[in-house]
Amino acid sequence: VQLQASGGGSVQAGGSLRLSCAASERILRINAMNWYRQSPGKQRELAAGVGRGGSTNYADAVKGRFTISRDSAKNTMYLEMNNLKPEDTAVYYCNVNAYRHDWTTRDDYWGQGTQVTVSS
């Protein structure tokens, strides 16, 4: 399974971007779908996630500004980012965590990352 992230770019503070992450095929037994981000010199951190039941969770820094969603029919997940701030500048990675057929072991699938740059 390949994940292809897109939608990054350069915007001014206050602007918006929509990231997409398309899977090459349908992923079964999904546990969670996430967007992580990594700024230079910092560890990768979870920005937003959606669980198997549809519950969402967001990093405190992005709450109220970012929205994660998914379109199962298109095998695609999205991250809508509004009111962007310079501190949102990072490489954004999509991630899918899924169970194997035994419903015990889990695998992580990662996209290649897409750069988001927010200027003040």
Short mmCIF file of C-alpha atoms in Angstrom, two decimals:
data_model
loop_
_atom_site.label_atom_id
_atom_site.label_comp_id
_atom_site.label_asym_id
_atom_site.label_seq_id
_atom_site.Cartn_x
_atom_site.Cartn_y
_atom_site.Cartn_z
CA VAL A 1 0.00 0.00 0.00
CA GLN A 2 1.32 3.42 -0.97
CA LEU A 3 0.17 6.69 0.57
CA GLN A 4 0.54 9.83 -1.54
CA ALA A 5 0.36 13.14 0.29
CA SER A 6 -0.26 16.40 -1.53
CA GLY A 7 -1.54 19.92 -1.02
CA GLY A 8 1.34 21.52 0.79
CA GLY A 9 2.68 24.90 -0.17
CA SER A 10 3.58 28.37 1.00
CA VAL A 11 1.00 30.70 2.46
CA GLN A 12 0.91 33.82 4.56
CA ALA A 13 -0.22 33.76 8.15
CA GLY A 14 -3.99 33.55 8.35
CA GLY A 15 -4.23 31.59 5.15
CA SER A 16 -5.56 28.10 4.53
CA LEU A 17 -4.41 24.88 2.96
CA ARG A 18 -5.99 21.50 2.42
CA LEU A 19 -3.77 18.45 2.53
CA SER A 20 -4.80 15.20 0.90
CA CYS A 21 -3.50 11.69 1.36
CA ALA A 22 -4.57 9.07 -1.15
CA ALA A 23 -4.02 5.36 -0.66
CA SER A 24 -3.12 3.23 -3.65
CA GLU A 25 -5.70 0.67 -2.57
CA ARG A 26 -8.34 0.17 0.04
CA ILE A 27 -6.86 -0.47 3.48
CA LEU A 28 -8.84 -2.90 5.59
CA ARG A 29 -9.14 -3.05 9.36
CA ILE A 30 -8.06 0.56 9.91
CA ASN A 31 -7.34 1.42 13.53
CA ALA A 32 -6.56 5.10 13.03
CA MET A 33 -5.70 7.64 10.37
CA ASN A 34 -3.38 10.45 11.38
CA TRP A 35 -1.53 13.51 10.24
CA TYR A 36 1.86 14.06 11.84
CA ARG A 37 4.16 16.99 11.37
CA GLN A 38 7.83 17.63 11.88
CA SER A 39 9.55 20.98 12.09
CA PRO A 40 13.32 21.37 11.67
CA GLY A 41 15.12 20.31 14.81
CA LYS A 42 11.98 18.92 16.41
CA GLN A 43 10.51 15.49 16.82
CA ARG A 44 7.61 14.35 14.72
CA GLU A 45 4.36 15.11 16.50
CA LEU A 46 0.76 14.12 16.03
CA ALA A 47 -1.27 17.01 14.64
CA ALA A 48 -4.61 15.29 14.14
CA GLY A 49 -6.08 11.82 14.12
CA VAL A 50 -9.34 10.00 13.52
CA GLY A 51 -10.04 6.66 15.11
CA ARG A 52 -11.87 3.61 13.88
CA GLY A 53 -15.17 4.81 15.31
CA GLY A 54 -14.78 8.26 13.83
CA SER A 55 -13.61 10.02 16.98
CA THR A 56 -11.05 12.75 16.34
CA ASN A 57 -8.22 14.15 18.37
CA TYR A 58 -6.06 17.20 17.79
CA ALA A 59 -2.90 18.64 19.20
CA ASP A 60 -3.68 21.59 21.44
CA ALA A 61 -1.77 23.88 19.08
CA VAL A 62 -4.13 23.17 16.18
CA LYS A 63 -7.49 22.75 17.89
CA GLY A 64 -10.15 24.91 16.36
CA ARG A 65 -8.06 25.54 13.24
CA PHE A 66 -7.43 22.10 11.72
CA THR A 67 -10.01 19.52 10.70
CA ILE A 68 -9.24 15.93 9.78
CA SER A 69 -11.62 13.97 7.61
CA ARG A 70 -11.72 10.94 5.36
CA ASP A 71 -13.52 9.76 2.28
CA SER A 72 -13.58 5.98 2.40
CA ALA A 73 -15.00 5.71 -1.10
CA LYS A 74 -11.93 7.51 -2.44
CA ASN A 75 -9.44 5.90 -0.06
CA THR A 76 -8.41 9.42 0.85
CA MET A 77 -7.94 11.42 4.02
CA TYR A 78 -7.72 15.18 4.35
CA LEU A 79 -6.43 17.85 6.68
CA GLU A 80 -8.12 21.20 6.36
CA MET A 81 -5.90 23.87 7.89
CA ASN A 82 -7.25 27.35 8.55
CA ASN A 83 -5.82 30.45 10.18
CA LEU A 84 -2.34 29.12 9.64
CA LYS A 85 0.47 30.43 11.79
CA PRO A 86 4.24 30.53 11.18
CA GLU A 87 4.65 27.87 13.87
CA ASP A 88 2.61 25.49 11.70
CA THR A 89 5.53 25.38 9.27
CA ALA A 90 6.58 21.76 9.00
CA VAL A 91 6.63 18.70 6.81
CA TYR A 92 3.28 16.99 7.18
CA TYR A 93 3.06 13.21 6.98
CA CYS A 94 -0.05 11.11 6.66
CA ASN A 95 -0.21 7.82 8.49
CA VAL A 96 -2.59 4.89 8.55
CA ASN A 97 -2.42 2.35 11.34
CA ALA A 98 -4.22 -0.89 10.50
CA TYR A 99 -4.67 -4.35 11.93
CA ARG A 100 -3.59 -7.44 10.11
CA HIS A 101 -6.06 -10.24 9.57
CA ASP A 102 -5.39 -11.55 13.08
CA TRP A 103 -6.79 -8.32 14.56
CA THR A 104 -3.80 -8.22 16.90
CA THR A 105 -0.74 -7.13 14.95
CA ARG A 106 -0.79 -3.64 13.49
CA ASP A 107 1.09 -2.04 10.61
CA ASP A 108 1.88 1.59 9.95
CA TYR A 109 1.73 3.07 6.48
CA TRP A 110 3.33 6.45 5.81
CA GLY A 111 3.09 9.03 3.09
CA GLN A 112 6.17 10.77 1.78
CA GLY A 113 5.50 14.10 3.47
CA THR A 114 4.40 17.43 2.10
CA GLN A 115 5.96 20.77 3.05
CA VAL A 116 3.83 23.51 4.57
CA THR A 117 5.47 26.91 4.96
CA VAL A 118 3.66 29.78 6.66
CA SER A 119 5.20 33.24 6.50
CA SER A 120 4.41 36.08 8.84
#
